[in-house]
Coordinates of C-alpha atoms and ligand atoms in Angstrom, one line a residue:
X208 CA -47.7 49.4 29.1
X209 CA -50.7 48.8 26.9
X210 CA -51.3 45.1 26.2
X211 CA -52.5 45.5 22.7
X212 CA -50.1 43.3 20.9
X213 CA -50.1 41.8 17.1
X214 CA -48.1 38.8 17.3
X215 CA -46.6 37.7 13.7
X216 CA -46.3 33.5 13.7
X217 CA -43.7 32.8 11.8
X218 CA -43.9 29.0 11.3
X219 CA -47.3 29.6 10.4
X220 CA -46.1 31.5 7.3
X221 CA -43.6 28.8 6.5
X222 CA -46.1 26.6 6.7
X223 CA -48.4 28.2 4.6
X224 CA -45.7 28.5 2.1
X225 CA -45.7 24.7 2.2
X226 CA -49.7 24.3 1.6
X227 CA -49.3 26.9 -1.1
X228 CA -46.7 24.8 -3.0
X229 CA -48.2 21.3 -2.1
X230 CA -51.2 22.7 -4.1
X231 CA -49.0 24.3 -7.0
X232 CA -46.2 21.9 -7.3
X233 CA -45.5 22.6 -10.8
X234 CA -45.4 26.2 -10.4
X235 CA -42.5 28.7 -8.9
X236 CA -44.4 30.8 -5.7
X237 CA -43.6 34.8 -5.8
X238 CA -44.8 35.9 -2.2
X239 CA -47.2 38.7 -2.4
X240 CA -46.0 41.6 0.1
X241 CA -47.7 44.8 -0.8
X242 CA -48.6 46.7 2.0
X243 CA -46.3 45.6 4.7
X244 CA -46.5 42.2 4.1
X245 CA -50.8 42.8 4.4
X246 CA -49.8 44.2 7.6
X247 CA -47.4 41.4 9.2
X248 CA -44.3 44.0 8.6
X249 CA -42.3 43.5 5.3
X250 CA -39.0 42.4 6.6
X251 CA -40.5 40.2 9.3
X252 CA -42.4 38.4 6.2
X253 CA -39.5 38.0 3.7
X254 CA -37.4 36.6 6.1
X255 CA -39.6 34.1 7.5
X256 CA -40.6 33.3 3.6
X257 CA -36.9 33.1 2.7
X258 CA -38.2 29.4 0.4
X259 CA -39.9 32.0 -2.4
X260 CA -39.1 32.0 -5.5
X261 CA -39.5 36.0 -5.8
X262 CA -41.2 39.1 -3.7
X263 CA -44.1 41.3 -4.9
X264 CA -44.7 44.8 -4.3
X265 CA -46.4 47.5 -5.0
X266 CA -44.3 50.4 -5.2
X267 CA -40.1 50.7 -5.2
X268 CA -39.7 51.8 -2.0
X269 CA -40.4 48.6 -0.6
X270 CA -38.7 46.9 -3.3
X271 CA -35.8 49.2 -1.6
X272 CA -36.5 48.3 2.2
X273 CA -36.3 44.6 0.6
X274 CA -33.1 44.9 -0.5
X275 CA -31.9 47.0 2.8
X276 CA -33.2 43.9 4.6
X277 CA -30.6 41.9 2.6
X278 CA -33.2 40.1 0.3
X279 CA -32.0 38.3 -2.5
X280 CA -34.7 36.8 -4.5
X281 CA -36.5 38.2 -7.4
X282 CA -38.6 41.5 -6.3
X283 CA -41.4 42.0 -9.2
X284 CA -43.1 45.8 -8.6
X285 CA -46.3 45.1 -9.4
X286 CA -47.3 48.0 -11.3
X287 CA -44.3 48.6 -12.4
X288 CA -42.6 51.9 -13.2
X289 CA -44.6 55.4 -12.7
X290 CA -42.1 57.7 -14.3
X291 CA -38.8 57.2 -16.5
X292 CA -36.9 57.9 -13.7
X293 CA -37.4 54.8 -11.8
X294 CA -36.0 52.9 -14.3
X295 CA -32.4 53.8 -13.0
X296 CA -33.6 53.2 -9.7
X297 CA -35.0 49.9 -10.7
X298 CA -32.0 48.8 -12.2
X299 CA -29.7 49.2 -9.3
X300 CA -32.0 47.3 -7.0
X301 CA -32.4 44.7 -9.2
X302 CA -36.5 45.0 -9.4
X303 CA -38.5 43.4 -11.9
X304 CA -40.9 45.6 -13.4
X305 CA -44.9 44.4 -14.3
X306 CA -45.6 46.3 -17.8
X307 CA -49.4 47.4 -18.1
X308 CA -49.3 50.8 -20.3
X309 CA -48.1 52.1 -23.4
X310 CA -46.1 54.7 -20.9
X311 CA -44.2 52.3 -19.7
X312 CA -43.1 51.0 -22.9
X313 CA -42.4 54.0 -24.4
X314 CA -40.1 54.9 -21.2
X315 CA -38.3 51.4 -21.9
X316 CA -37.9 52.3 -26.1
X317 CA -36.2 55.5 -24.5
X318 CA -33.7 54.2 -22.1
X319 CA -30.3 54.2 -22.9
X320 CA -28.5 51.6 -20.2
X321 CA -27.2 48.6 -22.1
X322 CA -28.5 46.3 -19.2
X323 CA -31.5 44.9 -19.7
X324 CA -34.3 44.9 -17.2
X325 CA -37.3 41.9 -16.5
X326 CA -40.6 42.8 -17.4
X327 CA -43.8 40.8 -16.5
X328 CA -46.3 41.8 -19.5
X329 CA -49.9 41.9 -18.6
X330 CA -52.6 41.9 -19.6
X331 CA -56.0 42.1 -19.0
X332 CA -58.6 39.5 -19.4
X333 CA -61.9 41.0 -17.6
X334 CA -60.8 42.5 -13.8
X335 CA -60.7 45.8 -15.8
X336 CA -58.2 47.3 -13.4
X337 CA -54.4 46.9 -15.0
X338 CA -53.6 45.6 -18.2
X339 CA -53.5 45.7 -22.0
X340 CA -55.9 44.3 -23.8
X341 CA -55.6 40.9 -25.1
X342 CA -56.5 41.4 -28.7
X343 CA -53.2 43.8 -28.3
X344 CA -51.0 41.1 -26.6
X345 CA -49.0 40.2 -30.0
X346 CA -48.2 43.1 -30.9
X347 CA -46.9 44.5 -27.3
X348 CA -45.1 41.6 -26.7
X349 CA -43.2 42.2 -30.2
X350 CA -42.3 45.2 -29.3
X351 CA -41.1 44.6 -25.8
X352 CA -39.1 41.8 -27.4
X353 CA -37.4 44.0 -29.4
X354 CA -36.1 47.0 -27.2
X355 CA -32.6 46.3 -25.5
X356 CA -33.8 47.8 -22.2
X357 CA -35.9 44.6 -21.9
X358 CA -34.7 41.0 -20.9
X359 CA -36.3 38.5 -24.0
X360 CA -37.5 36.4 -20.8
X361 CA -40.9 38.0 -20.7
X362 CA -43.5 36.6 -17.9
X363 CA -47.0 37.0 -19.4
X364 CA -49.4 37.8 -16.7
X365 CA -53.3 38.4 -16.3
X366 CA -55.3 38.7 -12.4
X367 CA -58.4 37.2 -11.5
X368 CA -61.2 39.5 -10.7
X369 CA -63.4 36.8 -8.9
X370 CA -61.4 33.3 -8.8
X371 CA -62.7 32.8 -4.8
X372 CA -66.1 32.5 -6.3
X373 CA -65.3 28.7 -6.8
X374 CA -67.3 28.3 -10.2
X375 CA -67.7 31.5 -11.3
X376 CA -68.2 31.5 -15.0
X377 CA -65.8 35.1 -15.4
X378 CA -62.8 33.5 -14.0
X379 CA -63.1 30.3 -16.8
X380 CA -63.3 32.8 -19.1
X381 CA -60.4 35.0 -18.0
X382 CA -58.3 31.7 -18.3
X383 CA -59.6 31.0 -21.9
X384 CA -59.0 34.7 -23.0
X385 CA -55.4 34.3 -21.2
X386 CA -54.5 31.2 -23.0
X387 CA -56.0 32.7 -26.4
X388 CA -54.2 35.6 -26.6
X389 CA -50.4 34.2 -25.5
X390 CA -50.6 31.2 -27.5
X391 CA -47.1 30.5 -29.2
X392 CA -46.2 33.5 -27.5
X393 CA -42.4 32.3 -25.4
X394 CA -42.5 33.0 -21.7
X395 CA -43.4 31.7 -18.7
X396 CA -47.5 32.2 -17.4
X397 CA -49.0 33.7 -14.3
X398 CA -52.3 33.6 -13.4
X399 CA -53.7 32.9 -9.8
X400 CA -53.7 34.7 -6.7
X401 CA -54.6 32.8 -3.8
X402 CA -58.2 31.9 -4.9
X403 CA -56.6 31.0 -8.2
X404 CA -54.1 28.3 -6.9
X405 CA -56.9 27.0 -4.5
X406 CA -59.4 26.9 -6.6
X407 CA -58.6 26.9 -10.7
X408 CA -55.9 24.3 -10.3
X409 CA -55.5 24.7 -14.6
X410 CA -54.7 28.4 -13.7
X411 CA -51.2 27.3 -12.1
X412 CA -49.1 28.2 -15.0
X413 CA -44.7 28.6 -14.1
X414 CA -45.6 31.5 -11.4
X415 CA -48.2 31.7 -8.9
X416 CA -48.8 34.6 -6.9
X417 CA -50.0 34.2 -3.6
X418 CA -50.7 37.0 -0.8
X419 CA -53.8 35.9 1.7
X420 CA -52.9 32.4 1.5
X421 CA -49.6 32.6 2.8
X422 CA -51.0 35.2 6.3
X423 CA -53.8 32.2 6.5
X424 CA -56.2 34.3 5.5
X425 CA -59.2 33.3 2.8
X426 CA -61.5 35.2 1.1
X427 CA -63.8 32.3 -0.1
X428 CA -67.2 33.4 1.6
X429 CA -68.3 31.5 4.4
X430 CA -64.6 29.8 4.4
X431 CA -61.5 30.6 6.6
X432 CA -57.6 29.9 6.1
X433 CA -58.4 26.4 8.1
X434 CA -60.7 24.8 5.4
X435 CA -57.6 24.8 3.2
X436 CA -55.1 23.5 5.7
X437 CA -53.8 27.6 6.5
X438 CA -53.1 29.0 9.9
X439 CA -53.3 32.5 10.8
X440 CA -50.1 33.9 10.1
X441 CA -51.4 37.2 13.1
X442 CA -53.0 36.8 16.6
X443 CA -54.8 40.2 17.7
X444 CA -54.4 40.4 21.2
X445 CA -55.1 42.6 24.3
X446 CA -56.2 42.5 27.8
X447 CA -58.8 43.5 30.5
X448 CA -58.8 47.2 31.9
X449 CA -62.0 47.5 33.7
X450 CA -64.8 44.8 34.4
X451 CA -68.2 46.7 35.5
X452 CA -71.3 46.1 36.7
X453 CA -74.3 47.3 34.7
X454 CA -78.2 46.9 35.4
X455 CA -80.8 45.5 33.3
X456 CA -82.2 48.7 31.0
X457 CA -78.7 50.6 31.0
X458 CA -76.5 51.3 27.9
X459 CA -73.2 51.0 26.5
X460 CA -70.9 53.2 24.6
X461 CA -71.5 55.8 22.4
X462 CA -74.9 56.9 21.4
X463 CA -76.3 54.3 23.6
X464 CA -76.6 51.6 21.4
X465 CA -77.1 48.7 22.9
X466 CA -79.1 48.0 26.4
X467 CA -78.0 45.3 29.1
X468 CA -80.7 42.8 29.0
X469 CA -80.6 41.4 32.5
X470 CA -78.0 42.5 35.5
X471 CA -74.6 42.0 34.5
X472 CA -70.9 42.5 34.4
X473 CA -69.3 44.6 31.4
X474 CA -65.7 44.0 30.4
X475 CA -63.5 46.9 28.9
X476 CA -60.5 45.5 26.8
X477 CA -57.5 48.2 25.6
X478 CA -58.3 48.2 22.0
X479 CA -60.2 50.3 19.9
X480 CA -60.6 51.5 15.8
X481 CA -57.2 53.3 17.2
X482 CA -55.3 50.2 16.5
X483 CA -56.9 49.0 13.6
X484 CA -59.7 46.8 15.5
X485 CA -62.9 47.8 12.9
X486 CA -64.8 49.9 14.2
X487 CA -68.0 48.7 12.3
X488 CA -67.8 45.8 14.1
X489 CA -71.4 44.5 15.0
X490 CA -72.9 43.8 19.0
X491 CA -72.3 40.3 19.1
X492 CA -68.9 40.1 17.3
X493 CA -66.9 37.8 19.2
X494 CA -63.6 37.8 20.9
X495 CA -61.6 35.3 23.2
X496 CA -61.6 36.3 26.8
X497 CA -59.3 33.5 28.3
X498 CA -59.2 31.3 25.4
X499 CA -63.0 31.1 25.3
X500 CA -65.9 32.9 22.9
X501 CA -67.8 36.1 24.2
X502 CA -68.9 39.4 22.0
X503 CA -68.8 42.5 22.2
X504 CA -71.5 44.9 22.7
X505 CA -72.4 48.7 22.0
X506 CA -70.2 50.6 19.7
X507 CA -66.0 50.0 18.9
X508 CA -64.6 53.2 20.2
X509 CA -61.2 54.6 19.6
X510 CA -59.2 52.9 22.3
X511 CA -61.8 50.5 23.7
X512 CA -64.5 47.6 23.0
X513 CA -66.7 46.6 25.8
X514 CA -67.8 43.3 26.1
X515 CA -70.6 40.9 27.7
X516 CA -69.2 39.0 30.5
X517 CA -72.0 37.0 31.0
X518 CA -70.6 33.5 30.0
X519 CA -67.4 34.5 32.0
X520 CA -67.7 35.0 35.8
X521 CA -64.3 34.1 36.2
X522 CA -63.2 36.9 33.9
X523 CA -60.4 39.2 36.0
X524 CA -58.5 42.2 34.7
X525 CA -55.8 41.3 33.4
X526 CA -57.0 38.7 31.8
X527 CA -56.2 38.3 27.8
X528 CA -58.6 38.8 25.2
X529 CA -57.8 37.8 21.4
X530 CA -59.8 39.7 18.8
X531 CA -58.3 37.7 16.1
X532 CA -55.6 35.0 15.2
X533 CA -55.3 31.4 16.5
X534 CA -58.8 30.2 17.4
X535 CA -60.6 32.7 16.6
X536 CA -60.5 33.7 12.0
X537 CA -59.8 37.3 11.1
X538 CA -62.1 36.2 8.2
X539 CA -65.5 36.2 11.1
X540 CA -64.4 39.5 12.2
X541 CA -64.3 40.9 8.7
X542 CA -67.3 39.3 7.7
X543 CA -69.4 41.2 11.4
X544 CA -67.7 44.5 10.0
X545 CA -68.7 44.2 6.4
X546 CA -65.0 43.9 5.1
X547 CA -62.6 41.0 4.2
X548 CA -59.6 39.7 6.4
X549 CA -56.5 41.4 4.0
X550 CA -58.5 44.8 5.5
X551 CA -58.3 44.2 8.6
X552 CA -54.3 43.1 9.2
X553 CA -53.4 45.6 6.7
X554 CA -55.5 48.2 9.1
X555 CA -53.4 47.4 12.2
X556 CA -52.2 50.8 13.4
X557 CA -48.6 52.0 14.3
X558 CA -49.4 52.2 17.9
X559 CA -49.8 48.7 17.9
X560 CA -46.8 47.0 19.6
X561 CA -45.8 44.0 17.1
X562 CA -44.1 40.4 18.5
X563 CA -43.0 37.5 16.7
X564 CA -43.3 33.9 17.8
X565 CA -42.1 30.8 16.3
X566 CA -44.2 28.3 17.5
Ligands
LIG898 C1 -52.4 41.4 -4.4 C2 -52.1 40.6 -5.7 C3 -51.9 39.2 -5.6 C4 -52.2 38.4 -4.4 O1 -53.5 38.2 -4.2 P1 -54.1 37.3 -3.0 O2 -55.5 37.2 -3.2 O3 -53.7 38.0 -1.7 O4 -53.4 36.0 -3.1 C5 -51.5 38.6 -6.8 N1 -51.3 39.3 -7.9 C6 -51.5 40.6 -8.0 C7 -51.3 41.3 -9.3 C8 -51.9 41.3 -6.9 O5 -52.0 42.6 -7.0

């Protein structure tokens, strides 16, 4: 059987769920699971993170697989409804819907069905991605308000478009144009992603919505999930297939990239871009072989990585090599590949064999 494994740490993501609400103590924590839980698996996630306050998603199917898993909480689908005929299908699973176009309201002024379904208004305050304008916030909210297909309890909402830049001047003013525009408005706030609750404390509001945070994973620069008291939530892990000799002045891999510099042993681990691992992924990225830091060398390739076993002449097949997790932050891995940590957990492929620990 093929060692690759991606282990899922539950206590980790309990615990992280503890940091997050340590830090916003004031504020109610919906758990950010777009994307299969950023790649941790979506049921596997909720359940562990059973202490949220509510779930969010991106789309209603996995608002649906949600409820299927026996989830309670509040589900919030994060940009909302993409036709009038979700809204019956939103109703019966009891999702909360995040409002961000005319569209949407206008599908909400034509519904019919007496009961009236939560809406999270937002808008936007300078990502320039989702959102209505602010100057426009009155005057939307009004007429939310006033439709019966809409529960008065509107949650007014805006997203940060660079809050892990700790003092970046945009993010201050997001908050300012947020306040602005809802003031008097009734209805709870939301504000901060991860960065946010990290690093804008003001930005806490009634409902913070972390993702990265709660997997361990940071996307400060130059800063991993540890710095803020966050443990990897995933730990990457394969083992030895081959362990070669090769002589100073031969190459490695595809297109011959990179050239032994002295006489040396080669280890082959079974992992490749095939299971997610990235494929841009610098000579001199590191891994753990037997707890311990080595790199990799020459090119990722689909089901392989080969690395210098220099340090290591202990090194047997067999022997485990992590590639991210405990010991080792998916955030340096990301950062030799040119990407950010959420990419690479998300990227983990289906032939990856998935295990769940609870230490
Ligand atoms: C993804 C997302 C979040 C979570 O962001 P993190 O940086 O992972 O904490 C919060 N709010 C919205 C609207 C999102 O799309």
């Amino acid at each position: 059987m093929r060692a690759t494994c991606a282990t899922i740490h539950l206590s980790a993501l309990r615990e992280n769920l503890r940091r997050v609400r340590e830090r916003a103590p004031a504020a109610r924590v919906m758990a950010v699971v777009k994307a299969d839980g950023y790649g941790h698996g979506l049921e596997r996630v909720a359940r562990a993170l059973e202490g949220a306050d509510a779930f969010g998603v991106a789309g209603i199917a996995d608002g649906q697989r949600l409820r299927a898993a026996g989830i309670s909480q509040r589900i919030v689908v994060l940009s909302g409804l993409d036709e009038p005929g979700d809204l019956a299908q939103m109703r019966r699973l009891r999702l909360e819907g995040v409002v961000h176009t005319d569209a949407q309201i206008d599908a909400l002024a034509a519904d019919r069905d007496p009961r009236p379904l939560r809406v999270w208004l937002k808008l936007d305050t300078g990502m320039h991605r989702l959102g209505f304008a602010p100057e426009r916030a009155r005057e939307v909210y009004a007429r939310l308000r006033a439709l019966p297909a809409v529960d008065k309890d509107i949650v007014l909402m805006t997203h940060f478009a660079n809050s892990d830049v700790l003092d970046d001047a945009l993010t201050a003013m997001q908050i300012e144009c947020f306040q602005r525009s809802v003031a008097g408005l009734d209805g709870e706030r939301s504000l901060a992603n991860s960065a946010g609750i990290f690093g804008w404390p003001q930005a806490q509001g009634q409902w913070v919505r972390a993702g990265g945070a709660l997997y361990g994973i940071c996307v400060v620069a130059g800063k991993s999930g540890a710095d803020f008291g966050l443990r990897p939530a995933m730990t990457l892990a394969t083992r030895l297939v081959a362990i070669n000799p090769v002589r100073r002045g031969e190459r490695v891999g595809y297109a011959a990239t990179w050239e032994a510099p002295e006489d040396m042993h080669i280890g082959v681990a079974a992992i490749g871009y095939g299971d997610g691992y990235p494929r841009h992924a610098a000579s001199g990225t590191p891994v753990l072989v037997n707890g311990t830091r080595a790199a990799i060398v020459g090119r990722v390739s689909m089901d392989l990585i080969t690395i210098d076993l220099c340090a290591h002449p202990q090194a047997r097949i067999g022997d485990p090599v992590v590639l991210w997790g405990g010991g080792l932050p998916v955030e340096e891995i990301a950062e030799q590949a040119g990407t950010i940590g959420y990419d690479l957990t998300c990227g983990v492929t289906r032939r990856v064999r998935f295990a769940e620990d609870d230490v």
